[in-house]
Coordinates of N, CA and C and ligand atoms in Angstrom, one line a residue:
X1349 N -142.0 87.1 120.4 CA -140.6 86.6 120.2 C -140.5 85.6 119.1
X1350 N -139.7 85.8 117.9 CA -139.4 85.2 117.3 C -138.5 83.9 117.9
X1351 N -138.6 82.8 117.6 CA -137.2 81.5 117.6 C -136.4 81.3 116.0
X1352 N -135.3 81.7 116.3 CA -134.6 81.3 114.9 C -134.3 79.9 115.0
X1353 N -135.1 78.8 114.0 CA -134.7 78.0 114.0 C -133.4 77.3 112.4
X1354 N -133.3 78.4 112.0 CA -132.5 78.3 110.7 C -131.1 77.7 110.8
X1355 N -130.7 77.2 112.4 CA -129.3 76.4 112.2 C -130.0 75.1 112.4
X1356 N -131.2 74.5 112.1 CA -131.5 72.9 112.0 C -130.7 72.0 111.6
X1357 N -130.0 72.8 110.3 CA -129.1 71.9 109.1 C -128.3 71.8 109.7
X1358 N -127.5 72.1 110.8 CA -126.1 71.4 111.3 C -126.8 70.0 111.8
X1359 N -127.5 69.8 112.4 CA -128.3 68.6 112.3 C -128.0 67.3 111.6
X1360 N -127.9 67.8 110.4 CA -128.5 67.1 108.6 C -126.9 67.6 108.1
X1361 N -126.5 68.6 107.8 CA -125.3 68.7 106.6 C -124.5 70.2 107.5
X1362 N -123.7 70.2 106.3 CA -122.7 71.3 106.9 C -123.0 72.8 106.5
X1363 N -124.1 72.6 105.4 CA -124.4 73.8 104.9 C -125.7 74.7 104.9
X1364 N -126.0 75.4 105.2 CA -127.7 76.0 105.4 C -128.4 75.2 104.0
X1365 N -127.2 75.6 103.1 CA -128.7 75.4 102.1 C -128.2 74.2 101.5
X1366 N -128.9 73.1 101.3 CA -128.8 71.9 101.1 C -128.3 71.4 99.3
X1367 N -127.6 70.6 99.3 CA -127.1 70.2 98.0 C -127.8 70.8 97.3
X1368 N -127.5 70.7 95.5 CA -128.4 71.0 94.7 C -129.3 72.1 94.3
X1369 N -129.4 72.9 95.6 CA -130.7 74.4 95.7 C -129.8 75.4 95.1
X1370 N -130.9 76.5 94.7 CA -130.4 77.3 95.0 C -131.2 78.3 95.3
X1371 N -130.6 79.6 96.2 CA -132.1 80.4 96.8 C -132.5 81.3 95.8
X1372 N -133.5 81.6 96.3 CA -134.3 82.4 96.0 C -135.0 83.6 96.7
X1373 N -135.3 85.1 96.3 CA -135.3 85.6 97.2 C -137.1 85.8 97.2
X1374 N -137.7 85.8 96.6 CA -139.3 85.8 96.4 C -140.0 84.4 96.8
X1375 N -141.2 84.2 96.7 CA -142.0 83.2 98.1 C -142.4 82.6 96.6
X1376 N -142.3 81.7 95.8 CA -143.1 81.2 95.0 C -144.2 80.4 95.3
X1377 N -144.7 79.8 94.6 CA -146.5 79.3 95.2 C -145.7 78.4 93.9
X1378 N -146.2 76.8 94.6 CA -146.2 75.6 94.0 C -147.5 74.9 94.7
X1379 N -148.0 74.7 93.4 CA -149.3 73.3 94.3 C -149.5 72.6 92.6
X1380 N -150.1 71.7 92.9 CA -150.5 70.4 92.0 C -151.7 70.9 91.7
X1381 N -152.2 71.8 92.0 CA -153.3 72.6 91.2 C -153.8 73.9 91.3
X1382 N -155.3 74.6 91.3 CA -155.4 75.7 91.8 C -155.1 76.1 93.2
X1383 N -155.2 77.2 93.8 CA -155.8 77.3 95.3 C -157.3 77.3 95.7
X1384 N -157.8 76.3 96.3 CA -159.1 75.6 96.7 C -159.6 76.9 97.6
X1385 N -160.9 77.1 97.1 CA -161.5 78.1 98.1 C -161.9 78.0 98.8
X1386 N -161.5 78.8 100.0 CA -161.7 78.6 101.4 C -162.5 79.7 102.0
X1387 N -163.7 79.3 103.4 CA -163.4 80.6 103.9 C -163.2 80.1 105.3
X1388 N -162.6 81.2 105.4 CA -161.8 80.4 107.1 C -162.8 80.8 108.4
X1389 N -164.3 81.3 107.6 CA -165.2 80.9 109.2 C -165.7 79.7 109.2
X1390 N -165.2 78.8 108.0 CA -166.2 77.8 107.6 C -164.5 76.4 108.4
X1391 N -163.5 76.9 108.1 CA -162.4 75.8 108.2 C -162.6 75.2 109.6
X1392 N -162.3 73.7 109.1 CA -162.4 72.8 110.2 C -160.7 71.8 110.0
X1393 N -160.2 71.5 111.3 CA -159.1 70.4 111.4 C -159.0 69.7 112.0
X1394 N -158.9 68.6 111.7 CA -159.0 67.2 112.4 C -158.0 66.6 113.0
X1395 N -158.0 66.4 114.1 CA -157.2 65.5 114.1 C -158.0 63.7 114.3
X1396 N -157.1 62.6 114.1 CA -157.9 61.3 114.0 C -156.8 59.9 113.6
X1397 N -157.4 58.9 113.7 CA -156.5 57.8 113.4 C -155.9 57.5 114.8
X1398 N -155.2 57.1 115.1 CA -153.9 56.7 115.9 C -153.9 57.3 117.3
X1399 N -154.9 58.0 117.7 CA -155.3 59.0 119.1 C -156.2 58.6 119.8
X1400 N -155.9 58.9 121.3 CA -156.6 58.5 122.2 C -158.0 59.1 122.1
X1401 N -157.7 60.5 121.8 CA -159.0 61.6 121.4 C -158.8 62.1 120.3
X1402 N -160.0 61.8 119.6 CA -160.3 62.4 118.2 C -160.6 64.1 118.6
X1403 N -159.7 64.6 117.7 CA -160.1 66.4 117.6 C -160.5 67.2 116.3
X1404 N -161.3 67.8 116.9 CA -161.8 69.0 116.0 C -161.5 70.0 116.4
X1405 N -161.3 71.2 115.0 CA -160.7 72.8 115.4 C -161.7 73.6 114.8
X1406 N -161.9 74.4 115.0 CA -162.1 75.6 113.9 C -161.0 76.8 114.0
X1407 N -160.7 77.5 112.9 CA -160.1 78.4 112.9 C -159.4 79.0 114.3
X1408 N -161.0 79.4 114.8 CA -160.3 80.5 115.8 C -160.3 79.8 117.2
X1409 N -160.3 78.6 117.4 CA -160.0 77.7 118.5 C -158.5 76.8 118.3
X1410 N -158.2 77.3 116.7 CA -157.0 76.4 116.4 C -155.9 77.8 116.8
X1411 N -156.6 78.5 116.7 CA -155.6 80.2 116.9 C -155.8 80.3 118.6
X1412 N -156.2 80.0 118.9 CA -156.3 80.2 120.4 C -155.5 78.9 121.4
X1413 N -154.8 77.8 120.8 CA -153.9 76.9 121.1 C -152.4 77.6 121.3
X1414 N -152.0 77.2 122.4 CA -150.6 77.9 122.2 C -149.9 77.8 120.9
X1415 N -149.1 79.1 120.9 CA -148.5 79.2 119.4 C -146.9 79.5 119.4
X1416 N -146.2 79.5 118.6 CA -144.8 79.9 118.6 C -145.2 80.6 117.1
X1417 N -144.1 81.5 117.2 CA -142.8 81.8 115.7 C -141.6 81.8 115.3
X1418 N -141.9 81.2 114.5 CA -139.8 81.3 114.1 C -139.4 81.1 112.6
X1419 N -138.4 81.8 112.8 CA -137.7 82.1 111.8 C -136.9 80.4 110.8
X1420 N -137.5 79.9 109.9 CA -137.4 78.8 109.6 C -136.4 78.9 107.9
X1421 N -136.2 77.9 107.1 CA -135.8 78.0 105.9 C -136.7 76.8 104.9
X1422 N -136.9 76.8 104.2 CA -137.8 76.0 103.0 C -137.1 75.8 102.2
X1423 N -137.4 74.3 101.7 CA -136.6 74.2 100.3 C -137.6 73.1 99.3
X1424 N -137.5 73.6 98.4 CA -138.9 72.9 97.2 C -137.3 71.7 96.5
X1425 N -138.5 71.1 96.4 CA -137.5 69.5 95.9 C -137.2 69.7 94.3
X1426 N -138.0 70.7 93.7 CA -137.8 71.3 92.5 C -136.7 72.3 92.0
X1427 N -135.8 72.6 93.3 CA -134.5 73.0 93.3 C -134.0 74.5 94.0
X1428 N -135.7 75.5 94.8 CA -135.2 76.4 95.0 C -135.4 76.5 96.3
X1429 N -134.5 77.3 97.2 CA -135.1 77.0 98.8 C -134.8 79.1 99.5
X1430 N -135.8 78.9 100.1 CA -135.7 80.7 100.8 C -135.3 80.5 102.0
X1431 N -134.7 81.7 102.2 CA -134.3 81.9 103.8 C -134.8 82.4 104.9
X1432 N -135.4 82.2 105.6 CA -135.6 83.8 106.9 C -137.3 83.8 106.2
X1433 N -138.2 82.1 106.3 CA -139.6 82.9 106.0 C -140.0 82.6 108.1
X1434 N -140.8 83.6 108.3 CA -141.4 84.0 109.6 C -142.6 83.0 109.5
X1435 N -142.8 81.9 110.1 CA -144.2 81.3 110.4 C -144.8 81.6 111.7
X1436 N -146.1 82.0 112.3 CA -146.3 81.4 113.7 C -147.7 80.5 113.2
X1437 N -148.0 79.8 114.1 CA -148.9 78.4 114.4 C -148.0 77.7 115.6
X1438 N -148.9 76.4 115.9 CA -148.8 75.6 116.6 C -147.7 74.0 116.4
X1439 N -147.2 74.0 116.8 CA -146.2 73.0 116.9 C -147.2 71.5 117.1
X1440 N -146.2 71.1 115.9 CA -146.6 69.7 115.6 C -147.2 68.9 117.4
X1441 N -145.7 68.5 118.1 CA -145.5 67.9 119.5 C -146.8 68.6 120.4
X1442 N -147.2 69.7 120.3 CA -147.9 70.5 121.2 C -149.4 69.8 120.7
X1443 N -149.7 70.2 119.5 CA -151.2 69.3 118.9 C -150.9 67.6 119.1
X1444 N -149.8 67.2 119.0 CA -150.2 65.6 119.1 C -150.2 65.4 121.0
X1445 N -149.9 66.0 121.3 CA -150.0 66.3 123.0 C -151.8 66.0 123.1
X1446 N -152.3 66.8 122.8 CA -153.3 67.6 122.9 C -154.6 65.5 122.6
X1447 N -154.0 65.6 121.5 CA -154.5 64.3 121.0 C -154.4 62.8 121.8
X1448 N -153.2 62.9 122.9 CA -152.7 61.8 123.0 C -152.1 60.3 122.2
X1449 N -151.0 60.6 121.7 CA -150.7 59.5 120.5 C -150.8 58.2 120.8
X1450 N -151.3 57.1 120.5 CA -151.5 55.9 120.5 C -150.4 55.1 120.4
X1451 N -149.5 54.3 121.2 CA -148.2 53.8 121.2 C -148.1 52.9 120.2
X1452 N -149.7 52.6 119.5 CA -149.0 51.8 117.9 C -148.7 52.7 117.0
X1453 N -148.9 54.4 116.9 CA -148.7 55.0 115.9 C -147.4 55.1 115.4
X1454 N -147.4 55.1 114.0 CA -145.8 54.9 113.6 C -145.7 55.9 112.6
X1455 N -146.5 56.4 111.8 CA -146.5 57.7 110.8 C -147.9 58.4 111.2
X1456 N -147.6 59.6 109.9 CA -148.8 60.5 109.8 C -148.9 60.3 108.7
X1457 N -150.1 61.4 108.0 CA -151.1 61.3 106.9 C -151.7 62.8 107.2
X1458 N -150.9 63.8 106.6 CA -151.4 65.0 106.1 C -152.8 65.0 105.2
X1459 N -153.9 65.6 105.3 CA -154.8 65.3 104.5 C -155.0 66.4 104.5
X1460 N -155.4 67.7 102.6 CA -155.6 69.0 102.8 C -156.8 69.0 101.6
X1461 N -157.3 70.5 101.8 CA -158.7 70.3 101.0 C -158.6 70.1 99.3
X1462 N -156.9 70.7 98.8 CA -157.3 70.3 97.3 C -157.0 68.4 97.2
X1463 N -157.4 67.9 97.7 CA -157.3 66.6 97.4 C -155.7 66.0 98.0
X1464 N -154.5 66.7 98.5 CA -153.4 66.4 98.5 C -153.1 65.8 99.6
X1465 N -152.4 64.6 99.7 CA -151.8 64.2 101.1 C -150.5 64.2 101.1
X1466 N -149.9 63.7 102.2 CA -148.5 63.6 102.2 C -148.1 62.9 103.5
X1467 N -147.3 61.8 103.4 CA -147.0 60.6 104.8 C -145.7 61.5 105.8
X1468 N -145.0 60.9 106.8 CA -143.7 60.9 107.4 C -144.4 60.2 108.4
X1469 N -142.9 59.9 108.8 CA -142.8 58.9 109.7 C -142.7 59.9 111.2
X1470 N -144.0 59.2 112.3 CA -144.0 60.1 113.3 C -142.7 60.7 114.0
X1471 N -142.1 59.9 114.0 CA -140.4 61.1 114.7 C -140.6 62.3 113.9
X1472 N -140.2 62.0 112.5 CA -140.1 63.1 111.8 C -140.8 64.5 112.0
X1473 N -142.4 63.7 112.6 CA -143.1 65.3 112.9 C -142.9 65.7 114.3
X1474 N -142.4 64.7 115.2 CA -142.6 65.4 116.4 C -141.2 66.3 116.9
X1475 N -141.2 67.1 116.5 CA -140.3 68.2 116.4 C -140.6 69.8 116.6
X1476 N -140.2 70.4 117.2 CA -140.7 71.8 117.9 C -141.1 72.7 116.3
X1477 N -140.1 72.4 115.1 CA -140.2 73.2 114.2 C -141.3 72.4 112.6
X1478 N -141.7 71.5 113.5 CA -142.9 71.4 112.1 C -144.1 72.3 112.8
X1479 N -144.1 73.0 112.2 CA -145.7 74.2 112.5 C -146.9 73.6 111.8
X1480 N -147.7 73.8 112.2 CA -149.4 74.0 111.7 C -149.2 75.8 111.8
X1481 N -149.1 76.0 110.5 CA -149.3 77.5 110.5 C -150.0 78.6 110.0
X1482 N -150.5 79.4 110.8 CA -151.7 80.8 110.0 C -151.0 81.6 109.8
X1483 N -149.8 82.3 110.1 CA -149.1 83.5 110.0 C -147.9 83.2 109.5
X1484 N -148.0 84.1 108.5 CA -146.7 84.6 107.8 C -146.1 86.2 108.0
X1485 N -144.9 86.2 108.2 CA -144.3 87.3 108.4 C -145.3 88.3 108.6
X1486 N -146.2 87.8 110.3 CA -147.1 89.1 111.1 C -148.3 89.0 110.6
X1487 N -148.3 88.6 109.3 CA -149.8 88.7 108.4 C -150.5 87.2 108.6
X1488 N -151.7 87.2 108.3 CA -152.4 86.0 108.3 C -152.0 85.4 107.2
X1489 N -151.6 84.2 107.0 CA -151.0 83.2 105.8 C -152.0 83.4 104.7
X1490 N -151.0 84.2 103.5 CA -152.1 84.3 102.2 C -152.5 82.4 101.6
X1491 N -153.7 82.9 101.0 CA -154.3 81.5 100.6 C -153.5 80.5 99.5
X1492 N -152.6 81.9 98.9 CA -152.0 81.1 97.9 C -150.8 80.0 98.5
X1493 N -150.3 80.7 99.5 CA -149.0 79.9 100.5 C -149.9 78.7 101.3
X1494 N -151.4 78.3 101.4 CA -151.7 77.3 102.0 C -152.8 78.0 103.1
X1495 N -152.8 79.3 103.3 CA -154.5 79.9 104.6 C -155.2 79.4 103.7
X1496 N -156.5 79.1 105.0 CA -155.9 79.8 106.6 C -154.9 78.6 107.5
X1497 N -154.6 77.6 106.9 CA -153.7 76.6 107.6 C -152.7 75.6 106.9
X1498 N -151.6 75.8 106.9 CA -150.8 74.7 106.6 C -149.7 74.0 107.3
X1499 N -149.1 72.9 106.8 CA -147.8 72.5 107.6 C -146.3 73.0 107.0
X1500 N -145.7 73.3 107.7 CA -144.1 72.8 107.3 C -143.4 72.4 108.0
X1501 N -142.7 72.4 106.8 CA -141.2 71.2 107.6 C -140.1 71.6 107.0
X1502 N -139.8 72.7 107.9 CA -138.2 73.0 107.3 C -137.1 71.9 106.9
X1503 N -137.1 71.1 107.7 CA -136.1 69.7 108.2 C -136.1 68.9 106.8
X1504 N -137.2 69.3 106.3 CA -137.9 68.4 104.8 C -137.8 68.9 103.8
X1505 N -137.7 67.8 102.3 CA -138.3 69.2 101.2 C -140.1 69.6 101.6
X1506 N -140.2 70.6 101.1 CA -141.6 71.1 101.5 C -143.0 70.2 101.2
X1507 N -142.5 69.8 100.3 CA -143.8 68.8 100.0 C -143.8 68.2 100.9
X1508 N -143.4 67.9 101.7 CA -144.0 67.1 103.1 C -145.1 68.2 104.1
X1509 N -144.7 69.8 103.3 CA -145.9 70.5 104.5 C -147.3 70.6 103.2
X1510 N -148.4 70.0 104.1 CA -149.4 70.2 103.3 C -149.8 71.6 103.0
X1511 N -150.5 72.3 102.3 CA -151.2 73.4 102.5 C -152.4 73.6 102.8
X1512 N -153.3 74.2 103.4 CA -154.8 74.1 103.1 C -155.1 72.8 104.1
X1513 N -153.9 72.5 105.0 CA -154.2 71.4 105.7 C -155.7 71.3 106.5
X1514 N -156.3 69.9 106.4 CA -157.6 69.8 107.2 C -157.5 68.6 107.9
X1515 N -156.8 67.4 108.1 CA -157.0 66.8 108.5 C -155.4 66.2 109.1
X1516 N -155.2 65.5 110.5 CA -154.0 65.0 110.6 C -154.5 63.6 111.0
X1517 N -153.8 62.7 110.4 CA -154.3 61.0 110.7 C -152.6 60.5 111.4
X1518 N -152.9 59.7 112.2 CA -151.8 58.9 113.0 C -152.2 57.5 112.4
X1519 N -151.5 57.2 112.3 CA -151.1 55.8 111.3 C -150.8 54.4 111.9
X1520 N -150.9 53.4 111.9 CA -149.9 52.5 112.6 C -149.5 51.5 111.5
X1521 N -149.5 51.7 110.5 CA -148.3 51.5 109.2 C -148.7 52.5 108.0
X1522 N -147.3 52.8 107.6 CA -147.3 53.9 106.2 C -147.9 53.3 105.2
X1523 N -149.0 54.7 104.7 CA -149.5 54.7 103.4 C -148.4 55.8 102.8
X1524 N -148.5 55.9 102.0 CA -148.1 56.9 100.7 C -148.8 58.0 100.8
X1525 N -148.4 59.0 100.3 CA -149.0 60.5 99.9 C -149.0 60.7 98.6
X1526 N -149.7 62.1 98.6 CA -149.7 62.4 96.8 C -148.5 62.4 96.1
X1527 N -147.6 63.1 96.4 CA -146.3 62.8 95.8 C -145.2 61.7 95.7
X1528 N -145.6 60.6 97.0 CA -145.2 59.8 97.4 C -145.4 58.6 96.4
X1529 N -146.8 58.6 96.3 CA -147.3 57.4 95.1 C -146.6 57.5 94.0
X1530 N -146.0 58.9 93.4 CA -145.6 59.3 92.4 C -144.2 59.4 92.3
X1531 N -143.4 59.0 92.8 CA -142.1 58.5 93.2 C -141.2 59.6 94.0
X1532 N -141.7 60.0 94.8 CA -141.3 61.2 95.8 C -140.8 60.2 97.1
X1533 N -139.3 61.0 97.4 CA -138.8 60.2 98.9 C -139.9 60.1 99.9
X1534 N -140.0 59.0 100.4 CA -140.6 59.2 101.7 C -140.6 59.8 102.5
X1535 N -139.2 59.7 102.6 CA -138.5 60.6 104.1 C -138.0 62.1 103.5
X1536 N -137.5 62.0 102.5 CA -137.4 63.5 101.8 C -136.3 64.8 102.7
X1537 N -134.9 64.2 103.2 CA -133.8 65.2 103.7 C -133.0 65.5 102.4
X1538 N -133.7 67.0 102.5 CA -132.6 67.9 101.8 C -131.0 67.7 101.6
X1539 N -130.7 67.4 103.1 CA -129.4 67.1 103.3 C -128.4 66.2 102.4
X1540 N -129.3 65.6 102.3 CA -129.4 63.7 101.7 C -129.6 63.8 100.3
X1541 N -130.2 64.8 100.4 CA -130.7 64.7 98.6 C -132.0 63.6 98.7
X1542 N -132.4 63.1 99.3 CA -133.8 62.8 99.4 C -134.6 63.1 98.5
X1543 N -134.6 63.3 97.2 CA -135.8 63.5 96.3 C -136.9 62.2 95.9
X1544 N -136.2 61.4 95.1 CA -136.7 60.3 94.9 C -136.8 59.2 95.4
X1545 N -138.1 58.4 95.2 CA -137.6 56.7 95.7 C -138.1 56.9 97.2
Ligands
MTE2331 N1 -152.3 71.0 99.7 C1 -151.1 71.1 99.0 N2 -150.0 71.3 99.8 C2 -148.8 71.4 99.1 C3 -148.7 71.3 97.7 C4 -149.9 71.1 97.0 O1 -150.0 71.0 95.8 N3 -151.1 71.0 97.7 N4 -147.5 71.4 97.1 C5 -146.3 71.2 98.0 C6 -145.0 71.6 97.4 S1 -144.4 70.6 96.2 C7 -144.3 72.7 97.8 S2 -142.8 73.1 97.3 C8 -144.9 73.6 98.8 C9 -145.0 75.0 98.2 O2 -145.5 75.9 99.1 P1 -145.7 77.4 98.6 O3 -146.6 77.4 97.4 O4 -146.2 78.2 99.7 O5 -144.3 77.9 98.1 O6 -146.2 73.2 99.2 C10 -146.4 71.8 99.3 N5 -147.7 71.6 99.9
MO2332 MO1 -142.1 71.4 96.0

């Protein structure tokens, strides 16, 4: 069963697609550098920081956690956003379940293997439609899009979903992320125009 979750933005704004975008109908691949080689008998994910229980995954124990799919929308802070992409993985709320969050936690700290992090503020992730995701539209998530694991965050511009994610850290005050340091919103709503600052 798919969940469409593509009416989020009444949420946020009056429009699907957020000020400023415009779509696009092809999956472009943006990263701050190559795609880091993986092999996904070897992938491990952490969770850590801010939890009662420190966790470890591998691949096929992270695939064997309950999972959803749904039908989400993406929007790159660089101006173009797609409609109708299919993710399944595991829900943000469901993994920090699993961890027990520590009532000082107040953000996260995406950590992924090409060196890239990225902050939000824990509300922001605990939401049914931030995925930890392996599947793309039925197929196992190609490596260029972020397999065997990444985040998103429809609700967000995308740079808040890591790719290649390996580690999740619970925080009990915000650091910065890779783009963050670099003058990237913190909080980052499309709606808002959230790019900078
Ligand atoms: N690990 C990692 N995650 C990343 C990035 C990156 O460079 N490294 N780029 C971000 C940016 S700016 C965007 S728009 C999306 C792009 O995802 P895509 O390549 O699947 O379109 O990934 C985000 N996650
Ligand atoms: Mo982006």
């Amino acid at each position: 069963m798919v969940d469409d979750v593509t009416d989020l933005y009444t949420e946020f704004g009056d429009e699907r697609l957020p000020p400023g975008q415009q779509l696009t109908d092809g999956f472009p691949v943006l990263s701050k550098g190559g795609t880091p080689a993986a092999d996904p008998s070897e992938w491990r994910i952490e969770v850590f920081g801010a939890v009662e229980e420190t966790l470890a995954f591998s691949l096929a124990e992270f695939r064997a956690l309950p999972s959803e799919t749904q039908r989400q929308d993406f929007h790159c802070v660089t101006g173009w956003s797609k409609f109708d992409c299919q993710f399944t993985g595991v829900s943000f709320p469901t993994l920090a379940e699993r961890a027990g969050v520590d009532g000082a936690a107040s953000h996260v700290m995406f950590h992924a293997a090409d060196g890239y992090t990225t902050d939000l503020p824990l509300a922001d992730c605990m939401r049914e439609e931030v995925l930890l995701a392996y599947g793309y539209d039925g197929e196992s998530l190609p490596a260029d899009h972020g397999g065997p694991l990444r985040v998103v965050t429809p609700h967000k511009y995308a740079y808040k979903g890591a790719k290649w994610v390996t580690g999740v850290e619970f925080l009990t005050e915000r650091e910065p992320g890779y783009w963050e340091q670099r003058g990237y919103s913190s909080t980052a709503d499309p709606w808002n125009e959230e790019r900078y600052g």
